[in-house]
Amino acid sequence: MAGLAATGGTAGAGAPTPPRTGQPGHLFHLAATEPNNFDGGWLRGANEQNFPVLAGQQGSVYLAHLDPGGIREPHWHPTAWELNYIVSGTAKWTILGTHPDGEYHNDVFTAERGDLVFAPTGLFHYFENASTTEPLDVLIVFNTSTAEPDDDIGIVGSLNAIPRDVLAASFGVPESAFAQVPQRIEPVVITRRR
């Protein structure tokens, strides 16, 4: 049915036109969408803003492309979990869990083509391209219909929202330790190693 349009059409010569459902189109051309470009790669997505059939469905999907050396900014989602499918390449992952026993639990691992990675709601996580020569492509499914990164709290914004003296006290270091950290930065989303 490669020729079938989102709102009806033909599936080929002589094929009948499927009936219209009265609903928004059910086909979305993810690869044809304009990517959001970042320093270390790009992000393409389908959400309720650009794929109306998702409105109220609590679902969205994104294709994250990380160039060699690319890093998805460390972040968490306060209202959504995410399921990540490695389409191509190799990813290094870190997921920081809670500490009910007094110890933080870091899950650090490598995921390869065909692997699934689940990041639970609210857990701090990130992934990076493990290769210095090959790109990484990850298909990400969220249980929210909002546009990414609208349900995303990144480490850069988080650290910039905290006064330097509070950061210093939290880390147990002099305030001067944070002197080189820029205080006003645009959202990062995807970056790269320098």
N, CA, C and O atoms as a DFTB+ gen file, in Angstrom:
776 C
 N C O
     1  1       0.810      -1.194       0.000
     2  2       0.000       0.000       0.000
     3  2       0.848       1.251       0.000
     4  3       0.463       2.265       0.581
     5  1       1.983       1.191      -0.637
     6  2       2.908       2.318      -0.618
     7  2       2.286       3.586      -1.168
     8  3       2.665       4.678      -0.744
     9  1       1.346       3.485      -2.094
    10  2       0.757       4.665      -2.686
    11  2      -0.449       5.191      -1.944
    12  3      -1.041       6.171      -2.395
    13  1      -0.843       4.607      -0.850
    14  2      -2.038       5.004      -0.118
    15  2      -1.774       6.287       0.656
    16  3      -0.861       6.341       1.479
    17  1      -2.555       7.301       0.399
    18  2      -2.370       8.587       1.073
    19  2      -3.004       8.559       2.456
    20  3      -3.790       7.667       2.776
    21  1      -2.653       9.538       3.261
    22  2      -3.140       9.586       4.641
    23  2      -4.648       9.750       4.718
    24  3      -5.266       9.263       5.665
    25  1      -5.255      10.416       3.755
    26  2      -6.688      10.670       3.836
    27  2      -7.472       9.899       2.791
    28  3      -8.615      10.250       2.499
    29  1      -6.898       8.881       2.237
    30  2      -7.581       8.094       1.214
    31  2      -6.784       8.128      -0.065
    32  3      -5.843       8.913      -0.180
    33  1      -7.130       7.306      -1.027
    34  2      -6.406       7.260      -2.280
    35  2      -6.417       5.848      -2.793
    36  3      -7.187       5.009      -2.325
    37  1      -5.569       5.587      -3.750
    38  2      -5.538       4.247      -4.305
    39  2      -4.314       3.516      -3.842
    40  3      -3.265       4.115      -3.603
    41  1      -4.452       2.222      -3.717
    42  2      -3.336       1.382      -3.302
    43  2      -2.589       0.855      -4.508
    44  3      -1.615       0.120      -4.347
    45  1      -3.004       1.200      -5.688
    46  2      -2.369       0.744      -6.907
    47  2      -3.385       0.800      -8.034
    48  3      -4.554       1.109      -7.805
    49  1      -2.947       0.502      -9.248
    50  2      -3.827       0.560     -10.405
    51  2      -5.007      -0.375     -10.226
    52  3      -4.833      -1.565      -9.961
    53  1      -6.205       0.163     -10.371
    54  2      -7.412      -0.643     -10.298
    55  2      -7.867      -0.983      -8.893
    56  3      -8.934      -1.574      -8.727
    57  1      -7.097      -0.630      -7.879
    58  2      -7.497      -0.941      -6.498
    59  2      -8.560       0.048      -6.045
    60  3      -8.501       1.223      -6.408
    61  1      -9.520      -0.403      -5.266
    62  2     -10.566       0.511      -4.798
    63  2     -10.010       1.514      -3.791
    64  3      -9.029       1.248      -3.096
    65  1     -10.656       2.661      -3.732
    66  2     -10.283       3.670      -2.750
    67  2     -10.850       3.265      -1.398
    68  3     -12.052       3.025      -1.286
    69  1     -10.002       3.182      -0.360
    70  2     -10.513       2.824       0.962
    71  2     -11.506       3.869       1.452
    72  3     -11.384       5.041       1.096
    73  1     -12.466       3.481       2.245
    74  2     -13.429       4.464       2.753
    75  2     -12.747       5.433       3.711
    76  3     -11.802       5.075       4.413
    77  1     -13.241       6.658       3.725
    78  2     -12.729       7.644       4.677
    79  2     -13.326       7.348       6.046
    80  3     -14.481       6.935       6.158
    81  1     -12.540       7.559       7.064
    82  2     -13.007       7.263       8.417
    83  2     -13.595       8.480       9.101
    84  3     -14.215       8.349      10.157
    85  1     -13.417       9.661       8.528
    86  2     -13.862      10.878       9.173
    87  2     -12.871      11.361      10.229
    88  3     -13.094      12.385      10.874
    89  1     -11.800      10.637      10.399
    90  2     -10.771      10.977      11.374
    91  2      -9.569      11.567      10.637
    92  3      -9.464      11.452       9.416
    93  1      -8.668      12.197      11.385
    94  2      -7.440      12.676      10.744
    95  2      -6.677      11.517      10.110
    96  3      -6.888      10.357      10.466
    97  1      -5.798      11.834       9.179
    98  2      -5.012      10.808       8.513
    99  2      -4.236       9.945       9.487
   100  3      -3.779      10.419      10.526
   101  1      -4.092       8.683       9.148
   102  2      -3.409       7.719       9.998
   103  2      -1.990       7.424       9.534
   104  3      -1.290       6.621      10.151
   105  1      -1.561       8.062       8.459
   106  2      -0.214       7.867       7.932
   107  2       0.584       9.150       8.138
   108  3       0.104      10.242       7.836
   109  1       1.789       9.013       8.648
   110  2       2.669      10.157       8.869
   111  2       4.014       9.843       8.235
   112  3       4.597       8.791       8.499
   113  1       4.504      10.739       7.412
   114  2       5.780      10.535       6.722
   115  2       6.910      11.115       7.579
   116  3       7.377      12.229       7.339
   117  1       7.333      10.354       8.563
   118  2       8.350      10.816       9.508
   119  2       9.638      11.219       8.800
   120  3      10.227      12.250       9.125
   121  1      10.075      10.424       7.849
   122  2      11.332      10.709       7.149
   123  2      11.252      11.982       6.307
   124  3      12.282      12.557       5.957
   125  1      10.035      12.424       5.981
   126  2       9.869      13.613       5.155
   127  2       9.744      14.891       5.986
   128  3       9.736      15.988       5.427
   129  1       9.647      14.766       7.302
   130  2       9.518      15.959       8.133
   131  2      10.848      16.693       8.223
   132  3      11.921      16.098       8.121
   133  1      10.745      17.979       8.415
   134  2      11.941      18.800       8.583
   135  2      12.543      18.491       9.953
   136  3      11.840      18.582      10.960
   137  1      13.817      18.130      10.017
   138  2      14.409      17.823      11.324
   139  2      14.688      19.089      12.130
   140  3      14.900      20.166      11.573
   141  1      14.683      18.936      13.440
   142  2      15.210      19.973      14.325
   143  2      16.700      19.685      14.427
   144  3      17.107      18.673      14.996
   145  1      17.502      20.570      13.878
   146  2      18.951      20.354      13.834
   147  2      19.632      20.906      15.081
   148  3      19.294      21.983      15.572
   149  1      20.588      20.149      15.573
   150  2      21.370      20.527      16.740
   151  2      22.843      20.313      16.415
   152  3      23.184      19.782      15.357
   153  1      23.702      20.723      17.321
   154  2      25.139      20.635      17.094
   155  2      25.620      19.205      16.868
   156  3      26.544      18.995      16.081
   157  1      25.022      18.211      17.534
   158  2      25.500      16.836      17.427
   159  2      24.580      15.892      16.691
   160  3      24.771      14.677      16.752
   161  1      23.574      16.424      15.990
   162  2      22.645      15.558      15.268
   163  2      21.317      16.247      15.039
   164  3      21.247      17.475      14.988
   165  1      20.269      15.462      14.901
   166  2      18.947      16.029      14.658
   167  2      17.857      15.145      15.255
   168  3      18.092      14.003      15.651
   169  1      16.650      15.720      15.303
   170  2      15.492      15.049      15.872
   171  2      14.303      15.293      14.957
   172  3      14.010      16.433      14.599
   173  1      13.623      14.224      14.583
   174  2      12.377      14.317      13.810
   175  2      11.285      13.675      14.644
   176  3      11.523      12.659      15.298
   177  1      10.083      14.254      14.633
   178  2       9.066      13.671      15.485
   179  2       7.655      13.791      14.967
   180  3       7.331      14.641      14.138
   181  1       6.822      12.904      15.491
   182  2       5.380      12.923      15.256
   183  2       4.714      13.052      16.617
   184  3       4.919      12.221      17.503
   185  1       3.914      14.101      16.774
   186  2       3.208      14.364      18.023
   187  2       1.864      14.992      17.684
   188  3       1.540      15.156      16.508
   189  1       1.086      15.341      18.682
   190  2      -0.257      15.843      18.408
   191  2      -0.259      17.177      17.663
   192  3      -1.281      17.542      17.081
   193  1       0.844      17.909      17.665
   194  2       0.895      19.173      16.942
   195  2       1.022      18.981      15.438
   196  3       0.441      19.747      14.670
   197  1       1.771      17.973      15.006
   198  2       1.964      17.789      13.568
   199  2       1.332      16.510      13.029
   200  3       1.361      16.277      11.820
   201  1       0.766      15.682      13.891
   202  2       0.084      14.443      13.494
   203  2      -1.204      14.380      14.323
   204  3      -1.255      13.688      15.340
   205  1      -2.247      15.105      13.886
   206  2      -3.443      15.316      14.697
   207  2      -4.120      14.052      15.227
   208  3      -4.795      14.111      16.255
   209  1      -3.960      12.924      14.561
   210  2      -4.594      11.700      15.043
   211  2      -4.070      11.314      16.432
   212  3      -4.717      10.538      17.135
   213  1      -2.913      11.841      16.833
   214  2      -2.343      11.540      18.148
   215  2      -2.954      12.368      19.277
   216  3      -2.712      12.082      20.449
   217  1      -3.744      13.391      18.939
   218  2      -4.327      14.247      19.977
   219  2      -5.108      13.407      20.984
   220  3      -6.013      12.659      20.615
   221  1      -4.750      13.538      22.241
   222  2      -5.420      12.815      23.311
   223  2      -5.063      11.349      23.428
   224  3      -5.618      10.651      24.277
   225  1      -4.151      10.859      22.600
   226  2      -3.813       9.430      22.593
   227  2      -2.654       9.076      23.521
   228  3      -2.369       7.896      23.729
   229  1      -1.990      10.071      24.073
   230  2      -0.838       9.837      24.948
   231  2       0.246       9.015      24.254
   232  3       0.724       8.012      24.784
   233  1       0.617       9.461      23.063
   234  2       1.667       8.782      22.330
   235  2       2.353       9.725      21.355
   236  3       1.711      10.580      20.746
   237  1       3.649       9.565      21.214
   238  2       4.424      10.303      20.222
   239  2       5.662       9.476      19.903
   240  3       6.042       8.584      20.662
   241  1       6.282       9.782      18.776
   242  2       7.464       9.025      18.353
   243  2       8.471       9.987      17.730
   244  3       8.103      10.955      17.065
   245  1       9.736       9.699      17.958
   246  2      10.818      10.538      17.451
   247  2      11.930       9.672      16.905
   248  3      12.174       8.565      17.385
   249  1      12.598      10.193      15.894
   250  2      13.815       9.577      15.396
   251  2      14.949      10.525      15.761
   252  3      15.009      11.655      15.276
   253  1      15.844      10.054      16.620
   254  2      17.012      10.836      17.025
   255  2      18.217      10.326      16.247
   256  3      18.514       9.132      16.258
   257  1      18.899      11.231      15.581
   258  2      20.113      10.909      14.831
   259  2      21.267      11.613      15.525
   260  3      21.271      12.837      15.649
   261  1      22.244      10.838      15.976
   262  2      23.430      11.402      16.615
   263  2      24.633      11.154      15.724
   264  3      24.944      10.014      15.377
   265  1      25.298      12.224      15.364
   266  2      26.529      12.120      14.596
   267  2      27.596      11.437      15.451
   268  3      27.418      11.312      16.662
   269  1      28.696      10.994      14.849
   270  2      29.796      10.482      15.672
   271  2      30.170      11.522      16.734
   272  3      30.359      12.697      16.422
   273  1      30.273      11.083      17.972
   274  2      30.542      11.994      19.079
   275  2      29.310      12.688      19.625
   276  3      29.413      13.474      20.567
   277  1      28.124      12.409      19.042
   278  2      26.889      13.055      19.478
   279  2      26.402      12.540      20.824
   280  3      26.584      11.370      21.160
   281  1      25.777      13.435      21.592
   282  2      25.262      13.113      22.923
   283  2      23.856      13.691      23.063
   284  3      23.631      14.866      22.772
   285  1      22.927      12.875      23.503
   286  2      21.601      13.374      23.877
   287  2      21.750      13.959      25.272
   288  3      22.137      13.255      26.205
   289  1      21.447      15.234      25.416
   290  2      21.646      15.918      26.698
   291  2      21.075      15.109      27.861
   292  3      19.948      14.622      27.767
   293  1      21.820      14.954      28.947
   294  2      21.262      14.301      30.130
   295  2      19.991      15.037      30.572
   296  3      19.973      16.264      30.669
   297  1      18.931      14.268      30.836
   298  2      17.615      14.858      31.077
   299  2      16.699      13.864      31.777
   300  3      17.088      12.726      32.041
   301  1      15.494      14.298      32.070
   302  2      14.436      13.404      32.538
   303  2      13.106      13.967      32.081
   304  3      13.006      15.139      31.717
   305  1      12.092      13.131      32.100
   306  2      10.738      13.501      31.699
   307  2       9.839      13.343      32.921
   308  3       9.640      12.222      33.389
   309  1       9.292      14.433      33.447
   310  2       8.486      14.329      34.661
   311  2       7.160      13.601      34.473
   312  3       6.587      13.107      35.444
   313  1       6.660      13.527      33.227
   314  2       5.346      12.902      33.027
   315  2       5.329      11.803      31.977
   316  3       4.250      11.360      31.583
   317  1       6.474      11.352      31.515
   318  2       6.470      10.347      30.446
   319  2       7.618       9.359      30.600
   320  3       8.710       9.710      31.046
   321  1       7.344       8.123      30.219
   322  2       8.413       7.143      30.060
   323  2       8.799       7.141      28.593
   324  3       8.103       7.723      27.760
   325  1       9.899       6.492      28.280
   326  2      10.284       6.380      26.873
   327  2      10.839       4.993      26.592
   328  3      11.516       4.387      27.423
   329  1      10.535       4.516      25.408
   330  2      11.022       3.232      24.920
   331  2      11.860       3.537      23.686
   332  3      11.374       4.151      22.736
   333  1      13.116       3.109      23.700
   334  2      14.084       3.451      22.659
   335  2      14.502       2.208      21.890
   336  3      14.933       1.218      22.482
   337  1      14.373       2.262      20.576
   338  2      14.783       1.158      19.708
   339  2      16.004       1.610      18.912
   340  3      15.954       2.621      18.211
   341  1      17.094       0.865      19.021
   342  2      18.313       1.216      18.295
   343  2      18.163       0.740      16.850
   344  3      18.216      -0.458      16.571
   345  1      17.975       1.689      15.941
   346  2      17.795       1.389      14.519
   347  2      19.135       1.052      13.880
   348  3      19.248       0.082      13.130
   349  1      20.149       1.856      14.180
   350  2      21.493       1.608      13.654
   351  2      22.510       2.246      14.584
   352  3      22.229       3.239      15.256
   353  1      23.687       1.660      14.608
   354  2      24.756       2.181      15.439
   355  2      24.787       1.539      16.817
   356  3      24.104       0.550      17.082
   357  1      25.595       2.127      17.679
   358  2      25.776       1.643      19.049
   359  2      25.684       2.827      19.996
   360  3      26.304       3.866      19.770
   361  1      24.903       2.661      21.062
   362  2      24.695       3.734      22.034
   363  2      25.228       3.341      23.399
   364  3      25.062       2.203      23.838
   365  1      25.867       4.287      24.066
   366  2      26.219       4.134      25.480
   367  2      25.106       4.818      26.273
   368  3      24.738       5.958      25.992
   369  1      24.583       4.109      27.255
   370  2      23.462       4.613      28.055
   371  2      23.840       4.737      29.512
   372  3      24.651       3.965      30.025
   373  1      23.246       5.717      30.177
   374  2      23.274       5.812      31.633
   375  2      21.873       6.186      32.088
   376  3      21.289       7.155      31.604
   377  1      21.340       5.408      33.024
   378  2      20.053       5.709      33.648
   379  2      20.294       5.721      35.153
   380  3      20.736       4.727      35.730
   381  1      19.999       6.856      35.781
   382  2      20.188       7.000      37.219
   383  2      18.858       6.766      37.906
   384  3      17.895       7.502      37.691
   385  1      18.813       5.732      38.736
   386  2      17.589       5.410      39.455
   387  2      17.513       6.097      40.799
   388  3      18.372       6.906      41.151
   389  1      16.494       5.772      41.531
   390  2      16.296       6.353      42.853
   391  2      17.222       5.697      43.869
   392  3      17.973       4.780      43.535
   393  1      17.165       6.166      45.093
   394  2      18.069       5.655      46.131
   395  2      17.316       5.281      47.407
   396  3      17.589       5.856      48.461
   397  1      16.383       4.338      47.345
   398  2      15.616       3.967      48.537
   399  2      16.468       3.326      49.625
   400  3      16.088       3.340      50.796
   401  1      17.597       2.773      49.257
   402  2      18.474       2.135      50.249
   403  2      19.657       3.032      50.621
   404  3      20.613       2.575      51.248
   405  1      19.591       4.298      50.235
   406  2      20.660       5.230      50.560
   407  2      21.749       5.319      49.517
   408  3      22.643       6.156      49.636
   409  1      21.701       4.478      48.497
   410  2      22.697       4.480      47.421
   411  2      21.999       4.758      46.089
   412  3      20.938       4.202      45.806
   413  1      22.602       5.619      45.282
   414  2      22.081       5.815      43.931
   415  2      22.402       4.584      43.100
   416  3      23.440       3.951      43.295
   417  1      21.526       4.249      42.189
   418  2      21.735       3.087      41.330
   419  2      21.861       3.565      39.890
   420  3      20.888       3.999      39.273
   421  1      23.067       3.477      39.375
   422  2      23.390       3.859      38.006
   423  2      23.370       2.614      37.142
   424  3      24.061       1.641      37.448
   425  1      22.603       2.624      36.082
   426  2      22.636       1.523      35.127
   427  2      23.370       2.040      33.896
   428  3      22.833       2.863      33.154
   429  1      24.578       1.568      33.677
   430  2      25.419       2.006      32.562
   431  2      25.633       0.803      31.653
   432  3      26.086      -0.248      32.106
   433  1      25.305       0.956      30.365
   434  2      25.387      -0.180      29.453
   435  2      25.488       0.303      28.014
   436  3      25.320       1.488      27.726
   437  1      25.761      -0.628      27.123
   438  2      25.820      -0.364      25.688
   439  2      24.657      -1.075      25.018
   440  3      24.377      -2.239      25.307
   441  1      23.980      -0.367      24.122
   442  2      22.872      -0.938      23.356
   443  2      23.234      -0.877      21.880
   444  3      23.778       0.117      21.399
   445  1      22.921      -1.959      21.168
   446  2      23.275      -2.056      19.753
   447  2      22.027      -2.200      18.896
   448  3      20.911      -2.315      19.403
   449  1      22.242      -2.192      17.596
   450  2      21.158      -2.322      16.626
   451  2      20.217      -3.460      17.028
   452  3      20.655      -4.580      17.291
   453  1      18.913      -3.151      17.070
   454  2      17.897      -4.135      17.411
   455  2      17.552      -4.199      18.886
   456  3      16.592      -4.874      19.259
   457  1      18.309      -3.512      19.741
   458  2      18.039      -3.517      21.185
   459  2      16.970      -2.492      21.547
   460  3      16.794      -1.482      20.866
   461  1      16.257      -2.781      22.646
   462  2      15.287      -1.856      23.233
   463  2      15.813      -1.378      24.576
   464  3      16.385      -2.153      25.343
   465  1      15.616      -0.101      24.853
   466  2      16.007       0.481      26.136
   467  2      14.796       1.223      26.689
   468  3      14.178       2.022      25.986
   469  1      14.459       0.960      27.946
   470  2      13.326       1.615      28.594
   471  2      13.835       2.590      29.644
   472  3      14.625       2.220      30.512
   473  1      13.379       3.840      29.564
   474  2      13.699       4.857      30.570
   475  2      12.398       5.213      31.284
   476  3      11.534       5.862      30.694
   477  1      12.243       4.799      32.549
   478  2      11.005       5.068      33.285
   479  2      10.758       6.564      33.512
   480  3      11.690       7.368      33.493
   481  1       9.517       6.914      33.723
   482  2       9.123       8.285      34.028
   483  2       9.959       8.834      35.182
   484  3      10.105       8.189      36.220
   485  1      10.499      10.021      34.985
   486  2      11.185      10.726      36.053
   487  2      12.620      10.334      36.312
   488  3      13.289      10.996      37.105
   489  1      13.133       9.274      35.675
   490  2      14.521       8.886      35.937
   491  2      15.472       9.652      35.012
   492  3      15.236       9.773      33.810
   493  1      16.534      10.155      35.598
   494  2      17.561      10.903      34.889
   495  2      18.311       9.950      33.962
   496  3      18.720       8.871      34.390
   497  1      18.495      10.330      32.704
   498  2      19.140       9.435      31.745
   499  2      19.733      10.221      30.579
   500  3      19.424      11.392      30.360
   501  1      20.582       9.538      29.853
   502  2      21.097      10.084      28.602
   503  2      21.693       8.937      27.800
   504  3      21.954       7.853      28.321
   505  1      21.902       9.212      26.511
   506  2      22.643       8.266      25.681
   507  2      23.555       9.048      24.765
   508  3      23.341      10.229      24.488
   509  1      24.579       8.353      24.302
   510  2      25.534       8.974      23.398
   511  2      25.930       7.980      22.326
   512  3      25.805       6.769      22.506
   513  1      26.408       8.502      21.214
   514  2      26.902       7.652      20.146
   515  2      28.238       7.069      20.589
   516  3      29.175       7.808      20.889
   517  1      28.322       5.754      20.630
   518  2      29.551       5.084      21.071
   519  2      30.628       5.072      19.993
   520  3      31.782       4.751      20.275
   521  1      30.264       5.416      18.769
   522  2      31.207       5.355      17.654
   523  2      31.799       6.727      17.344
   524  3      31.136       7.754      17.488
   525  1      33.041       6.721      16.923
   526  2      33.676       7.956      16.468
   527  2      33.621       8.083      14.948
   528  3      34.079       9.079      14.387
   529  1      33.052       7.059      14.275
   530  2      33.012       7.079      12.808
   531  2      31.624       6.852      12.220
   532  3      31.369       7.278      11.094
   533  1      30.722       6.196      12.943
   534  2      29.400       5.852      12.408
   535  2      28.297       6.608      13.152
   536  3      28.418       6.839      14.355
   537  1      27.215       7.001      12.451
   538  2      26.100       7.660      13.132
   539  2      25.283       6.669      13.969
   540  3      25.412       5.454      13.821
   541  1      24.453       7.209      14.837
   542  2      23.536       6.438      15.676
   543  2      22.128       6.927      15.401
   544  3      21.876       8.131      15.420
   545  1      21.199       6.001      15.142
   546  2      19.792       6.340      14.959
   547  2      18.969       5.573      15.976
   548  3      19.078       4.351      16.084
   549  1      18.136       6.305      16.729
   550  2      17.308       5.722      17.779
   551  2      15.867       6.168      17.562
   552  3      15.593       7.365      17.468
   553  1      14.945       5.209      17.481
   554  2      13.521       5.500      17.396
   555  2      12.978       5.499      18.818
   556  3      13.105       4.507      19.535
   557  1      12.370       6.615      19.225
   558  2      11.941       6.802      20.609
   559  2      10.428       6.956      20.655
   560  3       9.860       7.802      19.963
   561  1       9.779       6.132      21.477
   562  2       8.331       6.199      21.674
   563  2       8.064       6.693      23.089
   564  3       8.616       6.165      24.054
   565  1       7.210       7.713      23.206
   566  2       6.828       8.274      24.507
   567  2       5.351       8.023      24.771
   568  3       4.561       7.897      23.835
   569  1       4.981       7.951      26.035
   570  2       3.569       7.861      26.387
   571  2       3.015       9.253      26.702
   572  3       2.328       9.453      27.704
   573  1       3.327      10.196      25.836
   574  2       2.776      11.543      25.877
   575  2       2.622      12.015      24.441
   576  3       3.408      11.640      23.571
   577  1       1.611      12.837      24.194
   578  2       1.386      13.350      22.845
   579  2       2.069      14.691      22.616
   580  3       2.028      15.216      21.503
   581  1       2.692      15.256      23.641
   582  2       3.310      16.573      23.509
   583  2       4.592      16.506      22.691
   584  3       5.213      15.453      22.547
   585  1       4.957      17.649      22.170
   586  2       6.166      17.735      21.351
   587  2       7.405      17.634      22.232
   588  3       7.466      18.241      23.301
   589  1       8.372      16.879      21.787
   590  2       9.665      16.774      22.469
   591  2      10.487      17.987      22.023
   592  3      10.492      18.254      20.822
   593  1      11.153      18.715      22.844
   594  2      11.447      18.415      24.238
   595  2      10.561      19.140      25.244
   596  3      11.052      19.524      26.306
   597  1       9.264      19.347      24.953
   598  2       8.385      20.054      25.888
   599  2       8.215      19.312      27.214
   600  3       7.950      19.945      28.237
   601  1       8.361      17.995      27.219
   602  2       8.259      17.218      28.456
   603  2       9.652      16.728      28.857
   604  3       9.842      15.558      29.189
   605  1      10.591      17.618      28.820
   606  2      12.000      17.267      28.986
   607  2      12.651      18.330      29.863
   608  3      12.559      19.522      29.569
   609  1      13.299      17.909      30.925
   610  2      14.070      18.832      31.753
   611  2      15.530      18.422      31.624
   612  3      15.932      17.361      32.102
   613  1      16.316      19.270      30.976
   614  2      17.715      18.955      30.709
   615  2      18.646      19.418      31.812
   616  3      18.306      20.284      32.618
   617  1      19.821      18.823      31.828
   618  2      20.809      19.155      32.853
   619  2      21.312      20.584      32.711
   620  3      21.598      21.235      33.716
   621  1      21.427      21.085      31.490
   622  2      21.941      22.438      31.295
   623  2      20.981      23.457      31.898
   624  3      21.396      24.329      32.661
   625  1      19.704      23.349      31.558
   626  2      18.718      24.260      32.129
   627  2      18.603      24.111      33.633
   628  3      18.437      25.095      34.354
   629  1      18.691      22.872      34.103
   630  2      18.589      22.622      35.544
   631  2      19.718      23.301      36.309
   632  3      19.478      24.001      37.293
   633  1      20.945      23.090      35.854
   634  2      22.084      23.697      36.544
   635  2      22.056      25.217      36.456
   636  3      22.473      25.901      37.391
   637  1      21.568      25.750      35.341
   638  2      21.508      27.197      35.193
   639  2      20.404      27.833      36.023
   640  3      20.429      29.042      36.254
   641  1      19.445      27.050      36.474
   642  2      18.367      27.570      37.314
   643  2      18.758      27.627      38.788
   644  3      18.051      28.230      39.595
   645  1      19.872      27.008      39.139
   646  2      20.297      26.920      40.538
   647  2      21.406      27.938      40.793
   648  3      22.388      27.967      40.052
   649  1      21.271      28.772      41.821
   650  2      22.332      29.738      42.125
   651  2      23.672      29.038      42.365
   652  3      23.724      27.924      42.887
   653  1      24.749      29.717      41.973
   654  2      26.083      29.131      42.063
   655  2      26.467      28.755      43.494
   656  3      27.158      27.758      43.706
   657  1      26.024      29.545      44.480
   658  2      26.364      29.217      45.865
   659  2      25.651      27.950      46.329
   660  3      26.185      27.200      47.146
   661  1      24.451      27.710      45.813
   662  2      23.721      26.485      46.159
   663  2      24.389      25.277      45.498
   664  3      24.523      24.223      46.120
   665  1      24.805      25.430      44.243
   666  2      25.542      24.351      43.575
   667  2      26.820      24.023      44.339
   668  3      27.131      22.855      44.572
   669  1      27.555      25.059      44.725
   670  2      28.811      24.852      45.450
   671  2      28.565      24.114      46.763
   672  3      29.296      23.183      47.100
   673  1      27.548      24.523      47.496
   674  2      27.235      23.859      48.763
   675  2      26.816      22.410      48.527
   676  3      27.198      21.521      49.289
   677  1      26.037      22.170      47.479
   678  2      25.566      20.809      47.181
   679  2      26.710      19.879      46.810
   680  3      26.713      18.709      47.193
   681  1      27.679      20.394      46.067
   682  2      28.821      19.582      45.645
   683  2      29.965      19.601      46.661
   684  3      30.917      18.831      46.541
   685  1      29.869      20.482      47.659
   686  2      30.925      20.568      48.660
   687  2      32.218      21.142      48.121
   688  3      33.307      20.726      48.518
   689  1      32.094      22.108      47.206
   690  2      33.266      22.740      46.596
   691  2      33.108      24.258      46.687
   692  3      32.010      24.747      46.950
   693  1      34.189      25.007      46.474
   694  2      34.065      26.468      46.467
   695  2      33.190      26.930      45.293
   696  3      33.131      26.272      44.255
   697  1      32.524      28.051      45.473
   698  2      31.676      28.609      44.421
   699  2      32.464      28.853      43.138
   700  3      31.908      28.790      42.042
   701  1      33.754      29.129      43.277
   702  2      34.603      29.377      42.103
   703  2      34.680      28.156      41.180
   704  3      35.022      28.295      40.005
   705  1      34.368      26.973      41.694
   706  2      34.379      25.759      40.861
   707  2      33.353      25.851      39.734
   708  3      33.480      25.162      38.722
   709  1      32.341      26.695      39.904
   710  2      31.302      26.836      38.884
   711  2      31.450      28.125      38.079
   712  3      30.559      28.482      37.309
   713  1      32.566      28.819      38.253
   714  2      32.767      30.107      37.591
   715  2      32.776      29.999      36.073
   716  3      32.347      30.931      35.393
   717  1      33.252      28.888      35.527
   718  2      33.343      28.731      34.074
   719  2      32.068      28.172      33.442
   720  3      31.981      28.076      32.218
   721  1      31.089      27.809      34.250
   722  2      29.832      27.269      33.716
   723  2      28.987      28.439      33.213
   724  3      28.619      29.308      34.004
   725  1      28.672      28.481      31.921
   726  2      27.851      29.580      31.399
   727  2      26.505      29.640      32.125
   728  3      25.922      28.613      32.471
   729  1      26.028      30.870      32.348
   730  2      24.782      31.016      33.087
   731  2      23.568      31.165      32.191
   732  3      22.444      30.994      32.665
   733  1      23.743      31.470      30.947
   734  2      22.594      31.587      30.043
   735  2      22.920      30.786      28.791
   736  3      23.792      31.164      28.008
   737  1      22.219      29.691      28.613
   738  2      22.468      28.804      27.479
   739  2      21.128      28.443      26.849
   740  3      20.138      28.226      27.548
   741  1      21.111      28.382      25.541
   742  2      19.921      27.914      24.839
   743  2      19.739      26.422      25.108
   744  3      20.706      25.734      25.433
   745  1      18.516      25.914      24.976
   746  2      18.313      24.465      25.157
   747  2      19.254      23.663      24.260
   748  3      19.491      24.028      23.109
   749  1      19.782      22.573      24.797
   750  2      20.803      21.798      24.105
   751  2      20.197      20.656      23.301
   752  3      20.444      20.579      22.097
   753  1      19.434      19.786      23.891
   754  2      18.787      18.599      23.330
   755  2      19.821      17.595      22.817
   756  3      19.968      16.522      23.401
   757  1      20.539      17.919      21.740
   758  2      21.601      17.044      21.226
   759  2      22.857      17.889      21.053
   760  3      22.815      18.966      20.458
   761  1      23.963      17.398      21.573
   762  2      25.230      18.119      21.461
   763  2      26.311      17.136      21.022
   764  3      26.000      16.017      20.614
   765  1      27.548      17.534      21.101
   766  2      28.647      16.642      20.712
   767  2      29.840      16.860      21.630
   768  3      29.968      17.894      22.286
   769  1      30.706      15.861      21.658
   770  2      31.956      15.987      22.415
   771  2      32.822      17.052      21.765
   772  3      32.851      17.184      20.542
   773  1      33.509      17.791      22.573
   774  2      34.408      18.852      22.080
   775  2      35.833      18.373      22.132
   776  3      36.746      19.111      21.763
